[in-house]
Short mmCIF file of N, CA and C in Angstrom, two decimals:
data_model
loop_
_atom_site.label_atom_id
_atom_site.label_comp_id
_atom_site.label_asym_id
_atom_site.label_seq_id
_atom_site.Cartn_x
_atom_site.Cartn_y
_atom_site.Cartn_z
N MET A 12 96.67 62.77 109.05
CA MET A 12 95.42 63.20 109.99
C MET A 12 93.95 63.41 108.81
N PRO A 13 93.12 62.51 109.50
CA PRO A 13 91.91 62.62 108.41
C PRO A 13 91.48 64.17 109.08
N GLU A 14 90.43 64.16 107.78
CA GLU A 14 89.65 65.86 107.59
C GLU A 14 88.15 65.38 108.45
N THR A 15 87.86 66.34 109.39
CA THR A 15 86.77 66.03 109.99
C THR A 15 85.35 66.55 109.27
N VAL A 16 84.75 65.81 108.76
CA VAL A 16 83.36 66.65 108.23
C VAL A 16 82.34 66.72 109.17
N TYR A 17 81.98 68.07 109.10
CA TYR A 17 80.57 67.81 109.77
C TYR A 17 79.37 67.61 109.39
N GLN A 18 78.37 67.05 110.21
CA GLN A 18 77.05 66.97 109.30
C GLN A 18 76.23 67.65 109.52
N ASN A 19 76.24 68.47 110.84
CA ASN A 19 75.17 69.78 110.87
C ASN A 19 75.71 70.74 111.94
N PRO A 20 76.63 71.30 111.19
CA PRO A 20 77.66 72.42 111.86
C PRO A 20 76.96 73.47 112.26
N PRO A 21 76.89 73.92 113.58
CA PRO A 21 76.21 75.20 113.94
C PRO A 21 76.86 76.61 113.14
N ILE A 22 77.79 76.58 112.43
CA ILE A 22 78.55 77.48 111.87
C ILE A 22 77.68 78.32 110.81
N SER A 23 76.93 79.53 110.75
CA SER A 23 76.48 80.26 109.94
C SER A 23 77.10 81.05 108.79
N GLU A 24 78.41 81.44 109.10
CA GLU A 24 78.95 82.12 108.57
C GLU A 24 80.45 81.96 108.90
N ALA A 25 81.63 81.58 108.03
CA ALA A 25 83.02 81.56 108.55
C ALA A 25 83.44 82.88 107.76
N ILE A 26 84.33 83.75 108.35
CA ILE A 26 84.85 85.09 108.05
C ILE A 26 86.16 85.38 108.19
N PHE A 27 86.87 84.98 107.16
CA PHE A 27 88.54 85.81 107.06
C PHE A 27 88.73 87.16 106.41
N ASP A 28 89.03 87.54 107.32
CA ASP A 28 89.18 89.34 106.93
C ASP A 28 90.55 89.64 107.36
N VAL A 29 91.15 90.23 105.84
CA VAL A 29 92.48 90.42 105.94
C VAL A 29 92.59 92.27 105.58
N ARG A 30 93.00 93.08 106.95
CA ARG A 30 93.28 94.28 106.59
C ARG A 30 94.69 94.61 105.88
N ALA A 31 94.92 95.55 105.00
CA ALA A 31 96.10 95.87 104.49
C ALA A 31 96.61 97.01 104.46
N LYS A 32 97.79 97.87 104.52
CA LYS A 32 97.95 99.15 104.47
C LYS A 32 98.69 99.04 102.97
N PHE A 33 98.91 100.28 102.65
CA PHE A 33 99.28 100.30 100.85
C PHE A 33 100.54 101.51 101.20
N ASP A 34 101.23 101.76 100.08
CA ASP A 34 102.36 102.94 100.22
C ASP A 34 101.64 103.88 99.46
N ARG A 35 100.77 103.39 98.58
CA ARG A 35 99.91 104.64 98.09
C ARG A 35 98.55 104.44 97.75
N PRO A 36 97.39 105.31 98.19
CA PRO A 36 95.77 104.57 98.02
C PRO A 36 95.81 103.71 96.58
N LEU A 37 94.98 102.80 97.06
CA LEU A 37 94.94 101.27 96.01
C LEU A 37 93.58 102.07 95.30
N GLU A 38 93.43 102.04 93.80
CA GLU A 38 92.28 102.57 92.83
C GLU A 38 91.43 101.14 92.87
N THR A 39 90.37 101.25 92.64
CA THR A 39 89.21 100.75 92.56
C THR A 39 89.61 99.91 91.34
N SER A 40 90.11 100.58 90.16
CA SER A 40 90.12 99.81 88.91
C SER A 40 91.02 98.32 89.06
N ILE A 41 91.88 98.80 89.94
CA ILE A 41 92.83 97.41 90.29
C ILE A 41 91.78 96.44 90.88
N LEU A 42 90.90 96.70 91.71
CA LEU A 42 89.68 95.68 92.43
C LEU A 42 89.07 94.82 90.80
N GLU A 43 88.97 95.61 89.99
CA GLU A 43 87.81 95.35 89.05
C GLU A 43 89.18 94.28 88.17
N GLU A 44 89.97 94.26 87.94
CA GLU A 44 91.29 93.15 87.59
C GLU A 44 91.15 91.95 88.29
N ILE A 45 90.73 92.19 89.63
CA ILE A 45 90.48 90.85 90.60
C ILE A 45 89.83 90.40 90.31
N TYR A 46 88.54 90.88 89.85
CA TYR A 46 87.30 90.46 89.41
C TYR A 46 87.43 89.79 88.32
N LYS A 47 88.27 90.21 87.30
CA LYS A 47 88.10 89.63 86.21
C LYS A 47 88.56 88.26 86.28
N ALA A 48 89.97 88.24 87.10
CA ALA A 48 90.60 87.16 87.64
C ALA A 48 89.93 85.76 87.79
N ILE A 49 89.08 86.31 88.63
CA ILE A 49 88.32 84.80 89.27
C ILE A 49 86.53 85.31 89.27
N GLN A 50 86.33 85.76 88.07
CA GLN A 50 84.66 85.74 87.61
C GLN A 50 84.44 84.63 87.64
N ALA A 51 85.02 83.29 86.67
CA ALA A 51 84.44 82.03 86.70
C ALA A 51 83.82 81.74 87.91
N ASP A 52 84.92 81.76 89.03
CA ASP A 52 83.91 81.31 90.55
C ASP A 52 83.15 82.07 91.06
N TYR A 53 83.34 83.45 90.96
CA TYR A 53 82.35 84.51 91.44
C TYR A 53 81.88 85.73 90.42
N PRO A 54 80.71 84.89 89.87
CA PRO A 54 80.18 85.77 88.58
C PRO A 54 79.32 86.84 89.07
N LYS A 55 78.89 86.97 90.27
CA LYS A 55 78.01 87.86 90.81
C LYS A 55 78.45 89.00 91.03
N ARG A 56 78.55 90.45 90.73
CA ARG A 56 79.29 91.20 90.89
C ARG A 56 78.24 92.76 91.70
N GLU A 57 78.83 93.35 92.43
CA GLU A 57 78.15 94.44 93.30
C GLU A 57 79.16 95.33 93.67
N VAL A 58 78.77 96.72 93.46
CA VAL A 58 79.70 97.68 93.51
C VAL A 58 79.33 98.00 95.35
N ILE A 59 80.90 98.18 96.41
CA ILE A 59 80.75 99.02 97.74
C ILE A 59 80.49 100.35 97.32
N TYR A 60 79.88 100.96 98.15
CA TYR A 60 79.95 102.80 98.02
C TYR A 60 80.02 102.90 99.72
N LYS A 61 80.89 104.03 99.83
CA LYS A 61 80.80 104.64 100.90
C LYS A 61 80.56 105.95 101.05
N GLY A 62 79.51 106.05 101.80
CA GLY A 62 78.81 107.21 102.07
C GLY A 62 78.91 108.30 102.93
N ALA A 63 78.64 109.43 102.84
CA ALA A 63 79.12 110.73 104.09
C ALA A 63 77.95 111.47 103.69
N PHE A 64 77.48 111.90 105.15
CA PHE A 64 76.56 112.86 105.11
C PHE A 64 77.01 114.07 106.24
N SER A 65 76.49 115.35 106.15
CA SER A 65 76.84 116.00 106.63
C SER A 65 75.72 117.24 106.93
N VAL A 66 75.96 117.76 107.85
CA VAL A 66 74.86 119.11 108.23
C VAL A 66 75.70 120.14 109.15
N GLN A 67 75.28 121.34 108.19
CA GLN A 67 75.69 122.79 108.81
C GLN A 67 74.78 123.49 109.59
N ILE A 68 74.79 123.68 110.84
CA ILE A 68 74.01 124.57 111.64
C ILE A 68 74.53 125.92 111.94
N ILE A 69 74.23 126.67 111.50
CA ILE A 69 74.69 128.30 111.87
C ILE A 69 73.33 129.08 112.43
N LYS A 70 73.53 129.67 113.58
CA LYS A 70 72.33 130.31 114.01
C LYS A 70 72.21 131.67 113.25
N GLY A 71 70.63 131.71 112.84
CA GLY A 71 69.87 132.65 112.15
C GLY A 71 70.26 132.17 110.48
N ALA A 72 70.55 131.31 110.40
CA ALA A 72 70.88 130.91 108.75
C ALA A 72 70.34 129.28 108.36
N GLU A 73 69.52 129.01 107.41
CA GLU A 73 69.11 127.96 107.15
C GLU A 73 70.44 126.59 107.20
N PRO A 74 69.79 125.36 107.58
CA PRO A 74 70.90 124.63 107.55
C PRO A 74 71.26 123.94 106.37
N LYS A 75 72.45 123.73 106.26
CA LYS A 75 72.58 123.60 104.76
C LYS A 75 73.23 122.01 104.89
N PHE A 76 72.65 121.05 104.05
CA PHE A 76 72.81 119.55 104.28
C PHE A 76 74.00 119.48 102.95
N ASP A 77 74.79 118.31 102.95
CA ASP A 77 75.55 117.80 102.12
C ASP A 77 75.77 116.08 102.03
N SER A 78 75.63 115.46 101.30
CA SER A 78 76.12 114.34 100.95
C SER A 78 76.90 113.73 100.01
N SER A 79 77.45 112.91 100.09
CA SER A 79 78.35 112.21 98.85
C SER A 79 78.43 110.55 99.19
N GLN A 80 78.62 110.07 98.09
CA GLN A 80 79.16 108.67 97.92
C GLN A 80 80.40 108.37 96.73
N ALA A 81 81.07 107.24 97.31
CA ALA A 81 82.01 106.85 95.98
C ALA A 81 82.14 105.44 96.32
N PRO A 82 82.84 104.75 95.23
CA PRO A 82 82.87 103.16 95.05
C PRO A 82 84.23 103.27 96.01
N THR A 83 84.42 102.21 96.88
CA THR A 83 85.08 101.42 97.58
C THR A 83 85.56 100.31 97.45
N GLY A 84 84.76 99.52 97.10
CA GLY A 84 85.09 98.05 96.88
C GLY A 84 83.96 97.27 95.80
N LEU A 85 84.45 96.08 95.70
CA LEU A 85 83.25 95.12 95.15
C LEU A 85 83.06 93.90 96.03
N LYS A 86 81.89 93.37 95.97
CA LYS A 86 81.21 92.17 96.74
C LYS A 86 80.83 90.98 95.47
N LEU A 87 81.58 90.07 95.49
CA LEU A 87 81.55 89.05 94.44
C LEU A 87 80.94 87.56 95.02
N THR A 88 79.95 87.12 94.71
CA THR A 88 79.13 86.00 95.03
C THR A 88 79.30 84.83 94.35
N SER A 89 79.50 83.68 94.59
CA SER A 89 79.59 82.55 94.13
C SER A 89 78.52 82.31 93.34
N LYS A 90 78.38 81.11 92.36
CA LYS A 90 77.41 81.23 91.05
C LYS A 90 76.02 80.42 92.51
N ASP A 91 76.72 79.47 93.31
CA ASP A 91 75.79 79.18 94.40
C ASP A 91 75.37 79.74 95.44
N GLY A 92 76.01 81.14 95.40
CA GLY A 92 75.46 82.07 96.68
C GLY A 92 76.21 82.07 98.04
N LEU A 93 77.07 80.67 98.42
CA LEU A 93 77.37 80.23 99.51
C LEU A 93 79.07 80.84 100.15
N GLN A 94 79.46 81.52 98.61
CA GLN A 94 80.64 82.17 99.09
C GLN A 94 80.64 83.46 98.76
N ILE A 95 81.48 84.41 99.59
CA ILE A 95 81.29 85.98 99.06
C ILE A 95 82.97 86.54 99.37
N ILE A 96 83.62 87.24 98.41
CA ILE A 96 84.58 88.03 98.54
C ILE A 96 84.03 89.62 98.58
N GLN A 97 84.60 90.21 99.48
CA GLN A 97 84.78 91.52 99.64
C GLN A 97 85.87 92.28 99.28
N LEU A 98 86.15 92.78 97.97
CA LEU A 98 87.15 93.42 97.80
C LEU A 98 87.35 94.83 98.02
N ARG A 99 88.13 95.56 98.89
CA ARG A 99 88.11 96.67 99.38
C ARG A 99 89.34 97.24 98.72
N VAL A 100 89.26 98.85 99.10
CA VAL A 100 90.72 99.48 98.82
C VAL A 100 91.62 99.33 100.24
N ASP A 101 91.20 98.61 101.48
CA ASP A 101 92.12 98.58 102.38
C ASP A 101 91.95 97.19 102.58
N ARG A 102 91.45 96.06 102.40
CA ARG A 102 91.17 95.01 102.83
C ARG A 102 90.21 93.62 102.05
N MET A 103 90.46 92.60 102.43
CA MET A 103 89.75 91.68 101.71
C MET A 103 89.03 91.02 102.54
N ILE A 104 87.91 90.41 102.53
CA ILE A 104 86.64 89.77 103.29
C ILE A 104 86.44 88.36 102.51
N PHE A 105 86.57 87.22 103.14
CA PHE A 105 86.12 86.05 102.63
C PHE A 105 85.06 85.34 103.41
N SER A 106 84.01 85.13 102.77
CA SER A 106 83.12 84.43 103.83
C SER A 106 82.39 83.09 103.21
N ARG A 107 82.11 82.21 103.75
CA ARG A 107 81.32 81.03 103.58
C ARG A 107 80.47 81.02 104.22
N LEU A 108 78.93 80.81 103.77
CA LEU A 108 77.83 81.05 104.31
C LEU A 108 77.63 79.43 104.63
N LYS A 109 76.43 79.40 105.41
CA LYS A 109 75.93 77.80 105.72
C LYS A 109 75.52 77.05 104.44
N PRO A 110 75.84 75.69 104.54
CA PRO A 110 76.33 75.00 105.15
C PRO A 110 78.25 75.15 105.01
N TYR A 111 78.55 74.92 106.22
CA TYR A 111 79.98 75.25 106.43
C TYR A 111 80.46 74.05 106.69
N ILE A 112 81.00 73.24 105.70
CA ILE A 112 81.52 71.82 106.07
C ILE A 112 82.66 71.19 106.68
N ARG A 113 83.94 72.06 106.10
CA ARG A 113 85.12 71.76 106.71
C ARG A 113 86.11 72.66 106.66
N TRP A 114 87.13 72.93 107.77
CA TRP A 114 88.28 73.91 107.53
C TRP A 114 89.17 74.30 106.65
N GLU A 115 89.47 73.26 106.01
CA GLU A 115 90.22 72.46 104.88
C GLU A 115 89.95 73.22 103.85
N THR A 116 88.45 73.02 103.31
CA THR A 116 88.13 73.55 102.26
C THR A 116 87.83 75.09 102.10
N PHE A 117 87.55 75.82 103.36
CA PHE A 117 87.61 76.95 103.70
C PHE A 117 88.78 77.77 103.58
N SER A 118 89.76 77.07 104.47
CA SER A 118 91.07 77.71 104.63
C SER A 118 91.99 77.60 103.07
N GLN A 119 91.74 76.79 102.30
CA GLN A 119 92.46 76.63 101.08
C GLN A 119 91.91 77.69 100.27
N GLU A 120 90.72 78.04 100.10
CA GLU A 120 89.88 79.03 99.14
C GLU A 120 90.28 80.21 99.75
N ALA A 121 90.62 80.57 100.96
CA ALA A 121 90.74 81.86 102.01
C ALA A 121 91.96 82.13 101.37
N LYS A 122 92.90 81.22 101.35
CA LYS A 122 94.46 81.27 100.96
C LYS A 122 94.60 81.51 99.53
N ARG A 123 93.80 81.04 98.80
CA ARG A 123 93.90 81.28 96.91
C ARG A 123 93.69 82.44 96.57
N LEU A 124 92.43 83.12 97.57
CA LEU A 124 92.07 84.42 97.17
C LEU A 124 92.63 85.42 97.60
N LEU A 125 93.36 85.08 99.03
CA LEU A 125 94.42 86.15 99.59
C LEU A 125 95.42 86.16 98.36
N GLY A 126 95.87 85.27 98.00
CA GLY A 126 97.11 85.30 96.79
C GLY A 126 96.65 85.87 95.74
N VAL A 127 95.62 86.00 95.13
CA VAL A 127 94.92 86.66 94.01
C VAL A 127 95.25 88.42 94.40
N TYR A 128 94.87 88.23 95.74
CA TYR A 128 94.24 89.79 96.20
C TYR A 128 96.00 90.40 96.25
N VAL A 129 97.12 89.59 96.91
CA VAL A 129 98.14 90.01 97.06
C VAL A 129 98.87 90.50 95.75
N ASP A 130 98.64 89.50 95.02
CA ASP A 130 99.54 89.69 93.63
C ASP A 130 98.81 90.57 92.78
N TYR A 131 97.88 91.36 93.02
CA TYR A 131 97.17 92.28 92.29
C TYR A 131 97.38 93.72 92.79
N THR A 132 97.27 93.94 94.22
CA THR A 132 97.47 94.85 95.40
C THR A 132 98.72 95.27 95.76
N LYS A 133 99.53 94.34 95.75
CA LYS A 133 100.97 94.90 96.52
C LYS A 133 101.06 95.59 97.56
N PRO A 134 100.33 94.75 98.60
CA PRO A 134 100.49 95.66 99.89
C PRO A 134 101.69 95.61 100.64
N ALA A 135 101.92 96.68 101.36
CA ALA A 135 103.23 97.18 102.49
C ALA A 135 103.08 96.01 103.20
N TYR A 136 102.17 95.82 104.19
CA TYR A 136 101.96 94.91 105.18
C TYR A 136 100.45 94.80 105.43
N PHE A 137 100.04 94.06 106.47
CA PHE A 137 98.64 93.55 107.01
C PHE A 137 98.69 94.12 108.24
N GLU A 138 97.69 94.86 108.34
CA GLU A 138 97.86 95.55 109.39
C GLU A 138 96.87 94.81 110.64
N ARG A 139 96.26 93.89 110.15
CA ARG A 139 95.31 92.91 110.78
C ARG A 139 94.54 91.82 109.92
N ILE A 140 94.67 90.68 110.39
CA ILE A 140 94.18 89.33 110.10
C ILE A 140 93.17 88.60 111.05
N ALA A 141 92.22 88.62 110.43
CA ALA A 141 91.21 87.99 111.38
C ALA A 141 90.49 86.96 110.94
N LEU A 142 89.84 85.82 112.28
CA LEU A 142 89.09 84.98 111.39
C LEU A 142 88.04 84.79 112.28
N ARG A 143 86.75 84.95 111.98
CA ARG A 143 85.57 84.92 112.94
C ARG A 143 84.37 83.80 112.28
N TYR A 144 83.64 83.44 113.19
CA TYR A 144 82.74 82.55 112.86
C TYR A 144 81.50 82.89 113.81
N VAL A 145 80.61 82.81 113.08
CA VAL A 145 78.94 83.00 113.25
C VAL A 145 78.39 81.83 113.53
N THR A 146 77.99 82.00 114.95
CA THR A 146 77.35 80.26 115.20
C THR A 146 76.00 80.81 115.51
N SER A 147 74.85 79.51 115.03
CA SER A 147 73.85 79.99 115.44
C SER A 147 73.32 78.08 116.03
N ILE A 148 73.06 78.40 117.33
CA ILE A 148 72.62 77.56 118.17
C ILE A 148 70.91 77.42 118.77
N ASN A 149 69.98 76.75 118.11
CA ASN A 149 68.84 77.11 118.32
C ASN A 149 68.23 76.01 119.71
N LEU A 150 68.02 77.11 120.44
CA LEU A 150 67.95 76.52 121.91
C LEU A 150 66.30 76.80 122.30
N PRO A 151 66.20 75.59 123.34
CA PRO A 151 64.67 75.67 123.35
C PRO A 151 64.03 76.98 124.07
N ALA A 152 62.59 77.21 123.93
CA ALA A 152 62.19 78.82 124.34
C ALA A 152 62.34 78.54 126.05
N THR A 153 62.04 77.55 126.45
CA THR A 153 61.88 77.29 128.15
C THR A 153 62.72 76.04 128.59
N ASN A 154 62.94 76.02 129.55
CA ASN A 154 63.29 74.52 130.21
C ASN A 154 64.25 74.21 129.82
N PHE A 155 65.79 75.02 129.76
CA PHE A 155 67.01 74.52 129.23
C PHE A 155 67.84 75.34 130.36
N THR A 156 69.11 74.45 130.21
CA THR A 156 70.30 74.89 131.48
C THR A 156 71.74 75.58 129.93
N ILE A 157 71.78 76.66 130.46
CA ILE A 157 72.62 76.97 129.47
C ILE A 157 74.12 76.35 129.41
N GLU A 158 74.48 75.67 130.41
CA GLU A 158 75.65 75.04 130.98
C GLU A 158 75.46 73.82 129.94
N ASP A 159 74.50 72.94 129.21
CA ASP A 159 74.22 72.52 128.23
C ASP A 159 74.72 72.62 126.90
N TYR A 160 74.69 74.26 126.66
CA TYR A 160 75.29 74.37 125.42
C TYR A 160 76.60 75.57 125.47
N PHE A 161 76.99 76.00 126.35
CA PHE A 161 78.05 76.86 126.51
C PHE A 161 79.32 76.23 127.38
N ALA A 162 80.35 75.85 127.22
CA ALA A 162 81.33 75.46 128.20
C ALA A 162 82.02 76.64 129.10
N THR A 163 82.01 78.14 128.44
CA THR A 163 82.53 79.35 129.55
C THR A 163 81.68 80.10 129.58
N LEU A 164 81.37 80.28 130.75
CA LEU A 164 80.09 80.97 131.08
C LEU A 164 80.57 82.21 132.66
N PRO A 165 80.18 83.32 132.34
CA PRO A 165 80.43 83.92 133.77
C PRO A 165 79.71 83.48 134.86
N THR A 166 79.95 83.65 136.15
CA THR A 166 79.50 82.91 137.25
C THR A 166 78.69 83.91 137.85
N ILE A 167 77.36 83.65 138.08
CA ILE A 167 76.18 84.74 138.99
C ILE A 167 76.11 84.07 140.05
N SER A 168 76.46 84.94 141.43
CA SER A 168 76.18 84.24 142.72
C SER A 168 74.78 83.65 142.72
N GLN A 169 74.71 82.66 143.70
CA GLN A 169 73.73 81.79 143.87
C GLN A 169 73.08 82.68 144.94
N ALA A 170 73.25 83.31 145.97
CA ALA A 170 72.37 84.34 146.25
C ALA A 170 71.57 85.19 145.81
N ILE A 171 71.71 85.37 144.27
CA ILE A 171 71.14 86.51 143.62
C ILE A 171 69.91 85.45 142.96
N PRO A 172 68.52 85.70 143.23
CA PRO A 172 67.67 85.14 142.68
C PRO A 172 67.77 85.45 140.90
N HIS A 173 67.79 84.67 139.93
CA HIS A 173 67.86 84.97 138.80
C HIS A 173 67.13 83.99 137.75
N LEU A 174 67.15 84.64 136.53
CA LEU A 174 66.51 83.96 135.24
C LEU A 174 67.14 84.63 134.39
N LEU A 175 67.40 83.78 133.47
CA LEU A 175 68.54 84.23 132.22
C LEU A 175 67.33 85.18 131.44
N ALA A 176 67.53 86.00 131.14
CA ALA A 176 66.87 87.28 130.21
C ALA A 176 67.40 87.09 129.04
N ASN A 177 68.76 87.91 129.22
CA ASN A 177 69.80 87.96 128.30
C ASN A 177 71.34 87.52 128.82
N TYR A 178 71.95 87.14 127.43
CA TYR A 178 73.46 86.84 127.89
C TYR A 178 74.54 87.34 126.91
N PHE A 179 75.27 87.99 127.51
CA PHE A 179 76.61 88.30 126.59
C PHE A 179 77.72 88.39 127.14
N PHE A 180 78.86 87.58 126.55
CA PHE A 180 79.85 87.05 127.19
C PHE A 180 80.91 87.67 126.24
N LEU A 181 82.04 88.56 126.77
CA LEU A 181 83.07 88.58 125.59
C LEU A 181 84.44 88.40 126.51
N THR A 182 85.21 87.52 125.74
CA THR A 182 86.52 87.15 126.75
C THR A 182 87.56 87.49 125.35
N VAL A 183 89.04 87.99 125.98
CA VAL A 183 89.92 88.02 125.14
C VAL A 183 91.22 87.40 125.46
N VAL A 184 91.49 86.28 124.82
CA VAL A 184 92.72 85.43 125.10
C VAL A 184 94.04 85.82 124.41
N LYS A 185 95.01 85.82 124.98
CA LYS A 185 96.43 86.32 124.20
C LYS A 185 96.88 84.81 124.54
N ASP A 186 97.52 84.18 123.17
CA ASP A 186 98.74 83.62 123.05
C ASP A 186 100.25 84.32 123.37
N PRO A 187 100.73 83.65 124.77
CA PRO A 187 102.30 84.63 124.66
C PRO A 187 103.23 84.37 123.83
N ASN A 188 103.01 83.46 123.25
CA ASN A 188 104.19 82.58 122.17
C ASN A 188 104.34 83.53 120.77
N SER A 189 103.13 83.82 120.23
CA SER A 189 103.00 84.43 118.91
C SER A 189 102.46 86.03 118.94
N GLY A 190 101.75 86.61 120.21
CA GLY A 190 101.18 87.70 120.92
C GLY A 190 100.03 87.59 119.85
N SER A 191 99.59 86.76 119.40
CA SER A 191 97.97 87.24 119.32
C SER A 191 97.10 86.66 119.99
N GLN A 192 96.13 87.15 119.64
CA GLN A 192 94.95 87.28 120.32
C GLN A 192 93.66 86.57 119.60
N ALA A 193 92.59 85.89 120.66
CA ALA A 193 91.15 85.44 120.06
C ALA A 193 90.12 86.51 120.96
N ILE A 194 89.21 87.19 120.49
CA ILE A 194 88.17 87.75 121.13
C ILE A 194 86.95 86.63 120.90
N ILE A 195 86.60 85.99 121.86
CA ILE A 195 85.46 85.02 122.05
C ILE A 195 84.27 86.13 122.46
N THR A 196 83.11 85.72 121.44
CA THR A 196 82.18 86.57 122.06
C THR A 196 80.82 85.25 122.11
N GLU A 197 80.09 85.33 123.10
CA GLU A 197 78.40 84.33 123.08
C GLU A 197 77.71 85.21 123.36
N ALA A 198 76.66 85.28 123.02
CA ALA A 198 75.55 85.60 123.40
C ALA A 198 74.29 85.20 122.84
N VAL A 199 73.35 85.48 123.66
CA VAL A 199 71.86 84.92 123.59
C VAL A 199 70.91 85.69 123.40
#
């Protein structure tokens, strides 16, 4: 089967997201080891932090404020800035930014990176595996028909006079054979 190469794909970002569960908490030092293994392809490194903030208010006393932050992962970016991998203590997220050329290239790199992540982190199982596409379609400011751009739409009664001001549509489709599901979101 010939590969499909898109000349002007509307995909702004393709995202492969895997949430893992471990027998014991994953140390961020393991993520640093993964970085060393793929550093030639993803040389730019940023630390991802998780922050918390709390306020305690007791009648008659001054409010008490507390905050903390801790490293929870790494964001690694390719030399050209088009591919990003987030290595976290509970997940791996691989993104390809525009231009998205073809599925074969994206899926091969996602599979390779997932293999490296699994080799180093040894997850007990995967809690969630997701594939998302962020698609940007440039619509004219006026005089367009939404049906020319989207195949799946909610039906608005013709008895209700309307002009489209905003549009948000979410549907969940389940495959009865595998039990997997697709969440499809459209918004204007």
